[in-house]
XYZ file of C-alpha atoms in Angstrom:
432
model
C 82.670 106.478 94.232
C 84.652 109.739 94.286
C 82.283 111.370 96.740
C 82.582 108.323 98.960
C 86.364 108.565 98.786
C 86.208 112.218 99.817
C 83.904 111.559 102.731
C 86.106 108.748 104.005
C 89.407 110.502 103.407
C 90.485 110.120 107.030
C 89.052 106.667 107.550
C 91.526 104.132 108.872
C 91.777 100.835 107.050
C 91.358 98.047 109.583
C 94.533 96.018 110.039
C 94.924 92.422 111.057
C 95.163 91.924 114.812
C 98.778 90.787 114.642
C 99.981 93.893 112.806
C 101.190 97.108 114.413
C 98.273 99.545 114.459
C 98.472 103.311 114.209
C 95.638 105.557 113.151
C 95.875 108.464 110.740
C 95.441 110.842 113.685
C 98.350 109.198 115.501
C 100.750 109.997 112.639
C 99.074 113.093 111.277
C 102.102 115.236 112.109
C 104.642 112.453 111.569
C 106.962 113.019 108.614
C 107.259 110.197 106.122
C 111.008 110.319 106.796
C 110.308 109.118 110.342
C 108.191 106.231 109.107
C 110.457 103.162 109.300
C 108.360 101.091 106.909
C 108.264 103.856 104.300
C 112.013 104.531 104.517
C 112.962 100.927 103.835
C 110.282 100.402 101.181
C 111.375 103.682 99.554
C 114.961 102.394 99.466
C 113.792 99.000 98.201
C 111.740 100.495 95.377
C 114.563 102.831 94.342
C 116.939 99.855 94.196
C 114.405 97.807 92.236
C 113.900 100.593 89.680
C 117.670 101.052 89.457
C 118.059 97.329 88.832
C 115.415 97.300 86.109
C 116.862 100.243 84.167
C 120.448 99.089 84.733
C 119.550 95.608 83.483
C 117.796 96.955 80.403
C 120.644 99.130 79.151
C 123.462 96.763 80.212
C 121.906 93.746 78.483
C 121.057 95.717 75.346
C 124.590 97.143 75.096
C 126.173 93.747 75.664
C 124.036 92.176 72.919
C 124.898 95.003 70.528
C 128.623 94.835 71.314
C 128.930 91.044 71.055
C 126.624 90.396 68.089
C 126.279 93.752 66.345
C 122.650 92.765 65.819
C 120.046 95.458 66.336
C 117.433 92.749 65.683
C 118.474 90.746 68.760
C 118.577 93.899 70.858
C 115.098 94.866 69.630
C 113.839 91.389 70.501
C 114.672 91.997 74.166
C 112.834 95.333 74.162
C 109.799 93.872 72.388
C 109.628 90.938 74.821
C 109.461 93.352 77.760
C 106.714 95.410 76.130
C 104.581 92.454 75.074
C 104.799 90.736 78.458
C 103.967 93.943 80.346
C 100.997 94.599 78.069
C 99.636 91.044 78.262
C 100.103 90.404 81.963
C 99.612 93.844 83.572
C 96.001 93.187 84.591
C 96.857 89.615 85.593
C 99.641 90.866 87.890
C 97.404 93.578 89.356
C 94.745 90.994 90.218
C 97.328 88.864 92.018
C 98.444 91.974 93.950
C 94.867 92.400 95.217
C 94.603 88.784 96.365
C 97.826 88.270 98.338
C 100.005 90.088 100.845
C 101.579 92.843 98.746
C 104.780 93.084 100.749
C 105.399 89.356 100.333
C 104.693 89.639 96.603
C 107.254 92.437 96.227
C 109.767 90.425 98.226
C 109.233 87.350 96.052
C 109.716 89.305 92.807
C 113.014 90.778 94.035
C 114.408 87.419 95.147
C 113.352 85.638 91.943
C 114.836 88.378 89.765
C 118.077 88.246 91.773
C 118.356 84.518 91.031
C 117.384 84.829 87.347
C 119.670 87.775 86.591
C 122.557 86.050 88.394
C 121.963 83.095 86.079
C 121.991 85.423 83.052
C 125.324 86.851 84.244
C 126.718 83.308 84.533
C 125.527 82.381 81.035
C 127.082 85.538 79.604
C 130.357 84.684 81.316
C 130.413 81.119 79.926
C 131.645 80.803 76.325
C 129.408 79.697 73.457
C 126.157 80.238 75.349
C 123.105 80.333 73.094
C 121.420 83.734 72.999
C 118.094 81.934 73.071
C 118.647 80.997 76.735
C 119.340 84.615 77.611
C 116.250 85.819 75.746
C 114.069 83.208 77.483
C 115.415 84.177 80.912
C 114.922 87.851 80.057
C 111.278 87.119 79.253
C 110.844 85.409 82.632
C 112.502 88.374 84.378
C 110.080 90.715 82.600
C 107.118 88.536 83.608
C 108.157 88.490 87.264
C 108.785 92.245 87.176
C 105.199 92.977 86.126
C 104.019 91.916 89.596
C 106.272 94.344 91.451
C 104.846 97.647 90.282
C 101.101 97.143 90.978
C 101.925 95.516 94.315
C 103.989 98.526 95.368
C 101.629 101.145 93.957
C 98.644 99.609 95.733
C 100.596 98.992 98.968
C 101.641 102.615 99.406
C 98.433 103.542 101.223
C 99.075 100.577 103.547
C 102.538 101.965 104.320
C 101.814 105.645 105.006
C 98.021 106.046 105.228
C 96.028 108.576 103.241
C 97.219 111.640 105.162
C 100.814 111.193 103.973
C 100.116 110.137 100.383
C 101.094 113.456 98.806
C 104.456 113.467 100.584
C 105.115 109.821 99.763
C 104.116 109.981 96.092
C 106.118 113.192 95.606
C 109.245 111.651 97.138
C 108.854 108.475 95.085
C 108.321 110.464 91.870
C 111.530 112.414 92.463
C 113.490 109.266 93.293
C 112.052 107.361 90.330
C 113.014 110.137 87.925
C 116.585 110.420 89.248
C 117.137 106.675 89.579
C 115.962 105.859 86.054
C 118.379 108.384 84.564
C 121.192 107.106 86.813
C 120.377 103.489 85.956
C 120.789 104.050 82.228
C 124.063 105.920 82.754
C 125.506 103.422 85.254
C 124.505 100.445 83.126
C 126.366 101.807 80.127
C 129.431 102.693 82.202
C 129.509 99.262 83.868
C 129.430 97.407 80.542
C 132.203 99.641 79.163
C 134.440 99.222 82.223
C 133.805 95.667 83.384
C 132.125 93.837 80.518
C 128.653 92.355 80.215
C 128.876 89.461 82.719
C 130.195 91.553 85.620
C 127.813 94.418 84.858
C 124.808 92.058 84.927
C 126.122 90.514 88.179
C 126.226 94.007 89.719
C 122.666 94.493 88.532
C 121.558 91.269 90.271
C 122.802 92.591 93.611
C 120.432 95.579 93.423
C 117.476 93.185 93.620
C 119.057 91.326 96.540
C 119.552 94.632 98.373
C 115.967 95.586 97.514
C 114.718 92.355 99.106
C 116.809 92.961 102.240
C 115.370 96.490 102.537
C 111.855 95.067 102.368
C 112.636 92.608 105.144
C 113.969 95.465 107.290
C 110.802 97.503 106.681
C 108.872 95.462 109.223
C 105.050 95.573 109.273
C 103.213 98.305 107.410
C 101.316 100.842 109.527
C 98.058 100.265 107.658
C 96.985 96.969 106.181
C 93.780 95.644 104.714
C 91.779 93.336 106.958
C 91.501 91.196 103.854
C 95.251 90.639 103.705
C 95.199 88.010 106.431
C 92.292 86.019 104.994
C 91.756 84.016 101.850
C 90.005 85.759 98.910
C 86.328 84.848 98.648
C 86.138 85.343 94.875
C 87.861 83.269 92.241
C 90.825 84.730 90.361
C 88.724 85.065 87.215
C 86.003 86.916 89.119
C 88.542 89.342 90.590
C 90.157 89.932 87.194
C 86.781 90.607 85.571
C 85.732 92.825 88.473
C 88.839 94.986 88.021
C 88.202 95.516 84.309
C 84.512 96.256 84.912
C 85.405 98.688 87.690
C 87.686 100.735 85.447
C 85.042 100.734 82.711
C 82.200 101.808 85.023
C 83.974 104.344 87.230
C 84.330 107.658 85.401
C 87.329 108.792 87.437
C 89.313 105.573 86.960
C 88.395 105.511 83.256
C 89.582 109.097 82.789
C 92.884 108.360 84.557
C 93.494 105.238 82.480
C 93.030 107.390 79.359
C 94.930 110.531 80.370
C 98.144 109.033 81.746
C 99.060 106.967 78.662
C 98.186 109.929 76.429
C 100.371 112.428 78.275
C 103.256 109.945 78.492
C 103.007 109.153 74.796
C 103.169 112.806 73.752
C 105.691 113.844 76.398
C 108.285 111.113 75.806
C 107.871 111.078 72.019
C 108.162 114.837 71.735
C 111.145 115.001 74.071
C 112.903 112.480 71.849
C 112.267 114.772 68.869
C 113.576 117.751 70.859
C 116.837 115.836 71.260
C 116.907 115.217 67.509
C 116.156 118.885 66.881
C 119.014 119.901 69.199
C 121.451 118.076 66.936
C 119.946 118.554 63.480
C 118.468 122.064 63.734
C 120.100 123.875 66.646
C 123.517 122.172 66.142
C 123.938 122.100 69.908
C 127.343 121.247 71.322
C 127.717 118.412 73.791
C 127.541 120.650 76.867
C 124.341 122.325 75.645
C 122.878 118.941 74.757
C 123.633 117.811 78.325
C 121.828 120.874 79.711
C 118.813 120.084 77.520
C 118.829 116.516 78.888
C 118.935 117.878 82.456
C 116.128 120.429 82.023
C 113.301 117.871 81.988
C 114.276 115.979 85.180
C 115.143 119.252 86.921
C 111.712 120.668 86.107
C 110.073 117.423 87.195
C 111.912 117.361 90.534
C 111.086 120.998 91.329
C 107.426 120.404 90.430
C 107.274 117.342 92.688
C 108.848 119.264 95.585
C 106.236 122.027 95.204
C 103.437 119.433 95.200
C 104.869 117.906 98.388
C 105.087 121.327 100.056
C 101.545 122.340 99.100
C 100.069 118.953 100.059
C 96.424 119.462 101.109
C 96.549 123.186 100.326
C 96.505 122.208 96.654
C 92.792 122.443 95.779
C 90.879 121.653 92.576
C 93.411 118.987 91.660
C 91.485 117.818 88.626
C 91.935 121.242 87.051
C 95.632 121.275 87.965
C 96.147 118.011 86.085
C 94.142 118.965 83.013
C 95.575 122.496 82.987
C 99.183 121.300 83.129
C 98.547 118.778 80.350
C 96.880 121.454 78.242
C 99.745 123.942 78.700
C 102.300 121.410 77.486
C 100.809 121.720 73.991
C 101.648 125.436 73.510
C 105.131 124.828 74.919
C 105.735 122.134 72.290
C 104.607 124.588 69.610
C 106.970 127.307 70.892
C 109.912 124.881 71.081
C 109.267 123.756 67.511
C 109.590 127.349 66.262
C 112.694 128.572 68.103
C 115.970 128.562 66.211
C 118.378 128.517 69.149
C 118.930 125.908 71.860
C 119.499 128.528 74.553
C 116.109 130.118 73.851
C 114.450 126.692 74.083
C 115.933 125.794 77.492
C 113.373 127.576 79.755
C 110.484 126.132 77.743
C 111.951 122.630 77.974
C 112.303 123.125 81.732
C 108.639 124.154 81.944
C 107.617 121.004 80.077
C 109.311 118.899 82.763
C 107.673 121.019 85.465
C 104.194 120.581 83.968
C 104.779 116.871 83.411
C 105.276 116.539 87.168
C 101.886 118.143 87.869
C 100.292 116.040 85.123
C 101.431 112.724 86.585
C 102.301 113.031 90.285
C 98.930 114.503 91.296
C 96.971 111.919 89.349
C 98.797 109.081 91.109
C 97.889 110.666 94.442
C 94.250 111.032 93.409
C 94.012 107.433 92.274
C 95.046 106.223 95.708
C 92.532 108.508 97.437
C 89.572 107.852 95.142
C 89.933 104.092 94.665
C 89.415 101.571 97.421
C 92.670 99.818 98.456
C 91.262 96.348 97.752
C 91.062 97.055 94.014
C 94.071 99.351 93.524
C 96.346 96.526 92.384
C 94.088 95.779 89.403
C 93.761 99.447 88.467
C 97.525 100.059 88.666
C 98.208 96.799 86.836
C 96.045 97.865 83.899
C 97.494 101.378 84.026
C 101.039 99.995 84.004
C 100.272 97.866 80.950
C 98.945 100.853 78.985
C 101.619 103.333 80.072
C 104.385 100.885 79.149
C 103.020 100.321 75.638
C 101.924 103.846 74.649
C 105.376 105.564 74.740
C 107.172 103.026 72.480
C 104.304 103.229 69.985
C 104.598 107.019 70.020
C 108.379 106.886 69.713
C 108.165 104.603 66.687
C 105.542 106.782 64.990
C 107.152 110.136 65.781
C 110.654 109.019 64.801
C 109.404 107.650 61.483
C 107.589 110.895 60.666
C 110.622 112.904 61.760
C 112.808 111.038 59.269
C 110.492 112.159 56.464
C 109.529 115.684 57.522
C 112.090 116.736 60.114
C 111.600 117.106 63.898
C 110.255 120.670 63.952
C 106.963 120.094 62.048
C 106.237 116.912 64.025
C 106.787 118.685 67.368
C 104.446 121.453 66.142
C 101.749 118.942 65.153
C 102.255 117.089 68.451
C 101.521 120.285 70.374
C 98.393 121.031 68.347
C 97.018 117.491 68.704
C 97.706 117.484 72.433
C 95.805 120.763 72.863
C 92.817 119.298 70.999
C 92.768 115.979 72.874
C 93.117 117.507 76.355
C 90.576 120.253 75.564
C 88.002 117.639 74.578
C 88.889 115.548 77.641
C 88.554 118.561 79.966
C 85.115 119.328 78.515
C 83.805 115.770 78.746
C 85.411 114.559 81.988
C 83.275 116.524 84.447
C 83.821 114.136 87.359
C 87.568 114.228 86.880
C 87.952 117.985 86.578
C 85.757 118.597 89.655
C 87.852 116.350 91.900
C 89.310 118.346 94.775
């Protein structure tokens, strides 16, 4: 499968006859920033991510402020996790059977309507929280379809020659927007109250839908997109699961990404705890620590975009960056001063970029477009569940033993897991 993907790297995916056609050679030198479809889809996805993070923090803060109940707030978080885990593969299968642009458009419009209704219910007095929780569950369900549809559609938007540039730009935007979404959501609730803040959030999905409409036709589209699927839904769902199980590259990716996200996010949370409890960092230093990870990630993504096809032996780059994160965790756990830890925290963010951005590029190159929705759907389900599990485990252990020993153990375990993976995953590490 991987060899086939390499051999056909420059092959053009046949589009429907009524769609604008450009070959990879036609746009080989064309920047992604001159690709109309990419620009509007890029804006749409950034707005959609902003809406999702904004909605999450704004709703959670409003529930906590109005009820004081951490249990109700946790219920919202758990609903999102359970729905994403249960329906990730289902959503990915749908994304492989329908027009992906239309699916993204539908999810944005439906979420705009649902979140507007939530804002109205919050505004009305004596509204039962059960209605809000039910609507939140529906919003989460609809949202599961957006990510695999977009992830799998990217190759239809830019073609394989521009994947590195596109994925790098999206990774940078995603990182910045998620941080901004959490901050803006909290500020909006504090300044305007829950109902108005949620109403603002609803508009981001409306703007996302408008951006998709302005994107026009994608440059590359599957010939299958204009015809009805020949297999049943159940057959396509089963085929996607079997594909991931049989294909060594897809199987390795499905394992590595959740693992690195679990250890990265859980350990970074403990670093924040350590900054307060051990290093006694002041607010300005704590803010710098918070900024180091995204700064490192952004710089790493920019370097990946600049190197593009000059970056060889990508499998080793991914495994090597994951492996090096372990020693950095160990060093951070042993330092006694926040200022000394800053460059190592920055390097963790830098390596995390190489660990994740490159693998998302490789997945799109190595896996046929017709099945990418199912692969990304399953991947999204696992990567959304693994970090909260790690956060719960690491935070519990930290309460008993302190953050420093747990960060140390995290680094050691990560070195062992990635070392074993690098030894056993020959197909993955040899990917160029």
